[in-house]
Amino acid sequence: MLGSPMGLLGPCWVRWHCVRKSTPQCGSVVEEERRARANDREYNEKFQYASNCIKTSKYNILTFLPVNLFEQFQEVANTYFLFLLILQLIPQISSLSWFTTIVPLVLVLTITAVKDATDDYFRHKSDNQVNNRQSQVLINGILQQEQWMNVCVGDIIKLENNQFVAADLLLLSSSEPHGLCYIETAELDGETNMKVRQAIPVTSELGDISKLAKFDGEVICEPPNNKLDKFSGTLYWKENKFSLSNQNMLLRGCVLRNTEWCFGLVIFAGPDTKLMQNSGRTKFKRTSIDRLMNTLVLWIFGFLVCMGVILAIGNAIWEHEVGTRFQVYLPWDEAVDSAFFSGFLSFWSYIIILNTVVPISLYVSVEVIRLGHSYFINWDKKMFCMKKRTPAEARTTTLNEELGQVEYIFSDKTGTLTQNIMVFNKCSINGHSYGDVFDVLGHKAELGERPEPIDFSFNPLADKKFLFWDPSLLEAVKMGDPHTHEFFRLLSLCHTVMSEEKNEGELYYKAQSPDEGALVTAARNFGFVFRSRTPKTITVHEMGIAITYQLLAILDFNNIRKRMSVIVRNPEGKIRLYCKGADTLLLDRLHQSTHELLSATMDHLNEYAGEGLRTLVLAYKDLDDDYYEEWAERRLQASLAQDNREDRLASIYEEVESDMMLLGATAIEDKLQQGVPETIALLTLANIKIWVLTGDKQETAVNIGYSCKMLTDDMTEVFIVTGHTVLEVREELRKAREKMMDSSRAVGNGCSYQEKLSSSRLASVLDAVAGEYALVINGHSLAHALEADMELEFLETACACKAVICCRVTPLQKAQVVELVKKYKKAVTLAIGDGANDVSMIKTAHIGVGISGQEGIQAVLASDYSFSQFKFLQRLLLVHGRWSYLRMCKFLCYFFYKNFAFTMVHFWFGFFCGFSAQTVYDQYFITLYNIVYTSLPVLAMGVFDQDVPEQRSMEYPKLYEPGQLNLLFNKREFFICIAQGIYTSVLMFFIPYGVFSEATRDDGTQLADYQSFAVTVATSLVIVVSVQIGLDTGYWTAINHFFIWGSLAVYFAILFAMHSNGLFDMFPNQFRFVGNAQNTLAQPTVWLTIVLTTVVCIMPVVAFRFLRLNLKPDLSDTVRYTQLVRKKQKAQHRCMRRVGRTGSRRSGYAFSHQEGFGELIMSGKNMRLSSLALSSFTTRSSSSWIESLRRKKSDSASSPGGVAEKPLKG
Amino acid sequence: MATSYSVKPEVYSRPHCVPGGAPKTRRPDNTAFKQQRLPAWQPILTAGTVMPFFFLVGLLFTAIGIGILITSNSIQEIEGSVYMYYGLSNFYQNHRHYVKSRDDSQLSGDTRALLNPSSECEPYRRDEDKPIAPCGAIANSLFNDTLELYQITNESDPTPVPIPLKKKGIAWWTDKNVKFRNPPGEGSLEERFKGTTKPLNWRKPVYMLDSEDDDNGFINEDLIVWMRTAALPTFRKLYRVIEQKNDLEPTLPAGRYYLNVTYNYPVHSFDGRKRMILSTISWMGGKNPFLAIAYITTGSISFLLGVVMLVINHKYQSDGNIGVTL
């Protein structure tokens, strides 16, 4: 099963020339700087940089056994049992034969080893798969196919379009002009808009292999680190120095897009890459039940020692008082010279026989149950996504019951809540709203019952994938409505999309953001097809007629302006400015005359925003030639200015973008994953708090918050924290808290709050906040909020809010937020995400969930559970998690009970056998009790039990609460179980004791012999615990029946077999109980004793449970009961608050766009030469745009967001 | 748009953490088992089931208890065969070292074990160089007082008449026929036990325990009874049976009896006590007041609990307690 030995030895050893040195080992110096010389493997080898081979596996064939065993014996439990085993081999101490311990121990070790081996095998497989990916490496002047693992630092490799970047590369040259290349960094940071990277000018000319082969530049740069957005280094080439920044780097995990090919120099490889440095160590996750169990096991161990001490003292006293004088018949062992020493030995003997209070089968059973639950998750067809053909998968099998205790969910946005598909959904043109779909009766039709989408066949250039349902819009276009035409003309002109037409009529748009793509595609389908562009022109097919507009200016988009405009001259020579942007900013810049239209459009905008659509307002303005000339001149001046260039340009832009005529508005749906709002609502009802952590922009995040009903208009207030300094953030948080406090004071008993406030116990105050609040916090504010002195304030504020949205957060911050909640809230956290940027969060949270079926698999690989739709989360938590928790708790309660009942009998017996560590039972019974007689029924309960059917736990989300409050298994419950176990053991010993002390058999011979006593106690024990499991089992499937009845049958079968003549004849010293079963169990007195014991043990339990059910039923009891009496109860109204279309003015503006592309287009730098040839392009400011682009990038890196936004609600 | 790009040639590998069973089709089977929809019985404790149960247990147990009590009391009349027991108290036959100090192989007639007893028998394994048969502390401490019962039939004749005591049939059939066997062989018992020596405390070797061959050696019933160690430090063991002569007259009519005890067995050193018990038996063995009282008590408590539940249930049921929390 372990594949080829070569594969298992690890690919990293196969090649010698890439010596692996990932982390500085002891003795070696920490890497201070990295030097890599291109095309010089010999030189680079000196530094022993890590090769590009990644290794996540733990063992190979040779190391497996010793390493695995060593690891296993690091488990306290295993060592403990090994210790017991050694004790049992000492004859003076051995109160049980050695096989009672070794059989289960070997079983456990074997099962674990097999599981570890299988896991590691798959790790090897996935490592091999990644390491064996092909890439083209330039070796000795020839491009050669090499496996990823053989790529070394200093190699030059060639990447092609849509390929994964193999290592962290310095971009040398690309197929695009000026060494540009586009990458998608979704795997790294989750942002799906494309990013531009550019080679430094000197290397961008190294387009062909011969030049590259001669390239011998040396890069000196920072050592490997995990900062995704920072890189500093210097290239030394031909006695020149060139500084390098992140703009020149292609990081492993990125995908090359829209770029035919590019060459890069490997700087960091394998474990040194930023991706790997960011992924962090896999922490072994344990559930809270695990931790509780470990504590309890320690307690039990303490209890065991106490009992051992009591009995040892008893033994010493007994030996001293009675034993010494009883030596006539029973002399002491030779080794024993005093009562004290005898007591000491008896302590160990008792430790051995009492160790069954924590049997090793506990750990095995827990694992088996979890494995079962994991399979149920894998098998659940309701968590199978038909579209992507991916089933849910429990990748970690040890966390299931924690799924039933989740209190906080941290969700990524893009790809998790949303599909990252933008759909042109509605629009408002000249005061008329289009896009609502009505069914025959005139009601708004829901998705699924929609009629056929409208037919765009009139337009040969239409995109087949574009769907729209409102035919009236197409009619308006066909009727030649000028407003509608102007509307779509704007959409086809005002953008920075690039088109590509591989074959005639086959248009592909390369949009920088999916929003823009959606808008341009909409225009395309409605007959305004953006066909091609040059730096100076845009060609549009308007209703089949090709029209070329002269592109005069692009007033680019940025975060402050929140709008973009183009100024074009149409063939008639008229100059017109087209503008699209956020309603909040654009509506103030409209001409007075559009007032009436404005109010109609406003209504539509509010409606769209209320539905969670992203809105943009469209406007135009006619410019006369003179004005434009004058304006263009001023613009040129401003752009050439040395200082304050940005501000001057902005004011010039602002000047022209005024008094515009309103055209209408667009509404784009950032398509949510299916069922997201419902899932969130349901999880909220189950008292789970959901935080959205996204790398995306604030507007987009807030918008999604509304569309998935996390934020609603009913909320008292949405706090937005965007401060840039520590003080600002602190102030904003303080204000938010004060507001919450004020309102709760207003609700009542203000003075007590005041007192609490002064006692600085904010958390408790904030728990009692009245009203619903939400918090939106920006990445840069979050950085301050997460600092040690403010993190508590932040946490308190955030936890008092119903919904929290963190935007523009880095992968590390995501993890920090999760860590913060974990640290202070002591709550179970779950992180769900789909991209590589979510990996750290997924690993940090108690439970990590990856969305599978997406392009990247990083998140899935790091996750504990994976499925393809966010909505499956409700089923995972409310059904599987809840059941797992319930089952595990029931299992543990019963397990501790049965073992205490079983073991404590020895303790009582100790008082009657001279504390000699004589067992009450036959040794085979002790061996088999836990692994045969009582294991399967409780396993069946642990695997199959259900208190309420699955649909009920969806109907009554409150059923989830016991898990969060940890009600079903905690220290109190544990003590109850223990008490019940001890109670049972008392009866189990003293009832037979009472009966046997006087009784004789019906043939006159003695009844009270040891063996009959043992059989009687054992039989009543098995019956009592079977009845008890029967009472505990709430869901008797055929399997439960089979196991429970089967266990009883097996008990008697084994009993009679063990006591049979045949076995005795073969091994007289091993099967001493010969004939006991039939002789003892034929006695009516014995059966009367068994029945009596059973009834006395069970009666109080039944009475207690019945009374609790009657007096204090919990919700699940009630649900069950209702089900039983078949009261048709109306489903609890799900408080799904419909978002009212209130008049609250709220912007639905969101745009995943970055500035800089306008300039890029106007300069023609990104145009292919073929298209450039068409234009009368003059090199005006050849490299200025690049510099300004770079500066903007660095500006936005240091202070993104720009201005502090006001709260969205006025 | 983002979706229009072709999916990368990334091989989607799924490392299985769940060992085994990687299904070919990834779609889960729609079976009741896998979908957790197995038909099941879902019992719930309702007033309708719990209270009748308690009343039933109450009545049944009280009845059984009374039955046992009556049977138990009837045992006072000396009718049927009379069983004669010896009792020891403060004698720890259940001590761990004592219990294990035997060799069942030897007792079952295994020749090898006869001459080389198990080390469990230490320190009663060998006497000088010879293996002890039967070895071990249990056998060594065999109860060897003899009890004889005499009746003074009429007052005029003071010579007591010995009452015939049956010494066979006091051990389990399996013990006598399976568990305990003399060493195989053709010759006399003495020859078959050749090479062994008697336990230290014994006066005579094992092959001289009885005159009759089917009650001699390891299958001597007194030995067998002794070797079946008691569970508790106070115990009694069947010694002899006084068989009923006929149905017309009592086995032991009222009168004067002598008990002649040949005192061999010291118990004083450890405060042990010896008893002699005569008893008849019924279907459920000897007198057993504990069981009777326990049954009656349990029955009454059960009945009482039933009543309490009835009251509580009635009181709260009227409030419609269950279902209101919904």
mmCIF file of N, CA and C in Angstrom, chain A residues 891-922:
data_model
loop_
_atom_site.group_PDB
_atom_site.id
_atom_site.type_symbol
_atom_site.label_atom_id
_atom_site.label_comp_id
_atom_site.label_asym_id
_atom_site.label_seq_id
_atom_site.Cartn_x
_atom_site.Cartn_y
_atom_site.Cartn_z
ATOM 1 N N PHE A 891 -22.189 8.942 24.471
ATOM 2 C CA PHE A 891 -21.225 7.856 24.512
ATOM 3 C C PHE A 891 -20.325 7.977 25.739
ATOM 4 N N LEU A 892 -19.787 9.166 25.936
ATOM 5 C CA LEU A 892 -18.839 9.335 27.044
ATOM 6 C C LEU A 892 -19.521 9.112 28.385
ATOM 7 N N CYS A 893 -20.716 9.682 28.541
ATOM 8 C CA CYS A 893 -21.451 9.501 29.797
ATOM 9 C C CYS A 893 -21.611 8.022 30.092
ATOM 10 N N TYR A 894 -22.085 7.326 29.078
ATOM 11 C CA TYR A 894 -22.339 5.907 29.285
ATOM 12 C C TYR A 894 -21.042 5.146 29.523
ATOM 13 N N PHE A 895 -20.013 5.547 28.781
ATOM 14 C CA PHE A 895 -18.770 4.812 28.874
ATOM 15 C C PHE A 895 -18.160 4.907 30.271
ATOM 16 N N PHE A 896 -18.145 6.120 30.793
ATOM 17 C CA PHE A 896 -17.600 6.283 32.141
ATOM 18 C C PHE A 896 -18.471 5.554 33.157
ATOM 19 N N TYR A 897 -19.772 5.642 32.933
ATOM 20 C CA TYR A 897 -20.693 4.948 33.831
ATOM 21 C C TYR A 897 -20.397 3.457 33.862
ATOM 22 N N LYS A 898 -20.322 2.877 32.675
ATOM 23 C CA LYS A 898 -20.212 1.418 32.648
ATOM 24 C C LYS A 898 -18.887 0.948 33.229
ATOM 25 N N ASN A 899 -17.862 1.765 33.052
ATOM 26 C CA ASN A 899 -16.583 1.317 33.586
ATOM 27 C C ASN A 899 -16.449 1.535 35.081
ATOM 28 N N PHE A 900 -17.096 2.565 35.567
ATOM 29 C CA PHE A 900 -17.094 2.716 37.020
ATOM 30 C C PHE A 900 -17.927 1.618 37.666
ATOM 31 N N ALA A 901 -19.067 1.336 37.055
ATOM 32 C CA ALA A 901 -19.909 0.276 37.602
ATOM 33 C C ALA A 901 -19.130 -1.040 37.630
ATOM 34 N N PHE A 902 -18.368 -1.238 36.579
ATOM 35 C CA PHE A 902 -17.613 -2.478 36.413
ATOM 36 C C PHE A 902 -16.457 -2.564 37.419
ATOM 37 N N THR A 903 -15.707 -1.477 37.510
ATOM 38 C CA THR A 903 -14.450 -1.523 38.255
ATOM 39 C C THR A 903 -14.631 -1.362 39.757
ATOM 40 N N MET A 904 -15.564 -0.514 40.148
ATOM 41 C CA MET A 904 -15.662 -0.196 41.565
ATOM 42 C C MET A 904 -16.062 -1.395 42.410
ATOM 43 N N VAL A 905 -16.634 -2.412 41.753
ATOM 44 C CA VAL A 905 -16.975 -3.625 42.488
ATOM 45 C C VAL A 905 -15.727 -4.218 43.158
ATOM 46 N N HIS A 906 -14.589 -4.098 42.463
ATOM 47 C CA HIS A 906 -13.346 -4.592 43.044
ATOM 48 C C HIS A 906 -13.027 -3.884 44.344
ATOM 49 N N PHE A 907 -13.327 -2.589 44.348
ATOM 50 C CA PHE A 907 -13.033 -1.789 45.532
ATOM 51 C C PHE A 907 -13.820 -2.311 46.731
ATOM 52 N N TRP A 908 -15.108 -2.525 46.531
ATOM 53 C CA TRP A 908 -15.933 -3.016 47.649
ATOM 54 C C TRP A 908 -15.493 -4.418 48.058
ATOM 55 N N PHE A 909 -15.172 -5.199 47.054
ATOM 56 C CA PHE A 909 -14.761 -6.566 47.350
ATOM 57 C C PHE A 909 -13.468 -6.569 48.157
ATOM 58 N N GLY A 910 -12.637 -5.549 47.918
ATOM 59 C CA GLY A 910 -11.375 -5.436 48.631
ATOM 60 C C GLY A 910 -11.549 -5.526 50.142
ATOM 61 N N PHE A 911 -12.633 -4.967 50.642
ATOM 62 C CA PHE A 911 -12.870 -4.971 52.084
ATOM 63 C C PHE A 911 -13.194 -6.374 52.614
ATOM 64 N N PHE A 912 -13.502 -7.288 51.715
ATOM 65 C CA PHE A 912 -13.885 -8.624 52.159
ATOM 66 C C PHE A 912 -12.872 -9.688 51.745
ATOM 67 N N CYS A 913 -11.814 -9.277 51.087
ATOM 68 C CA CYS A 913 -10.842 -10.290 50.697
ATOM 69 C C CYS A 913 -9.467 -9.922 51.220
ATOM 70 N N GLY A 914 -9.444 -9.191 52.319
ATOM 71 C CA GLY A 914 -8.161 -8.856 52.917
ATOM 72 C C GLY A 914 -7.374 -7.891 52.057
ATOM 73 N N PHE A 915 -8.067 -7.073 51.263
ATOM 74 C CA PHE A 915 -7.417 -6.069 50.401
ATOM 75 C C PHE A 915 -6.297 -6.709 49.589
ATOM 76 N N SER A 916 -6.583 -7.892 49.106
ATOM 77 C CA SER A 916 -5.512 -8.635 48.463
ATOM 78 C C SER A 916 -5.478 -8.447 46.956
ATOM 79 N N ALA A 917 -6.296 -7.490 46.449
ATOM 80 C CA ALA A 917 -6.371 -7.263 45.009
ATOM 81 C C ALA A 917 -6.896 -8.474 44.266
ATOM 82 N N GLN A 918 -7.734 -9.225 44.933
ATOM 83 C CA GLN A 918 -8.411 -10.315 44.239
ATOM 84 C C GLN A 918 -9.513 -9.694 43.385
ATOM 85 N N THR A 919 -9.596 -10.115 42.119
ATOM 86 C CA THR A 919 -10.643 -9.574 41.258
ATOM 87 C C THR A 919 -11.963 -10.245 41.595
ATOM 88 N N VAL A 920 -13.033 -9.532 41.311
ATOM 89 C CA VAL A 920 -14.348 -10.135 41.525
ATOM 90 C C VAL A 920 -14.672 -11.078 40.382
ATOM 91 N N TYR A 921 -14.179 -10.683 39.184
ATOM 92 C CA TYR A 921 -14.579 -11.439 38.002
ATOM 93 C C TYR A 921 -13.458 -12.353 37.531
ATOM 94 N N ASP A 922 -13.878 -13.232 36.693
ATOM 95 C CA ASP A 922 -12.980 -14.057 35.915
ATOM 96 C C ASP A 922 -12.094 -13.137 35.055
#
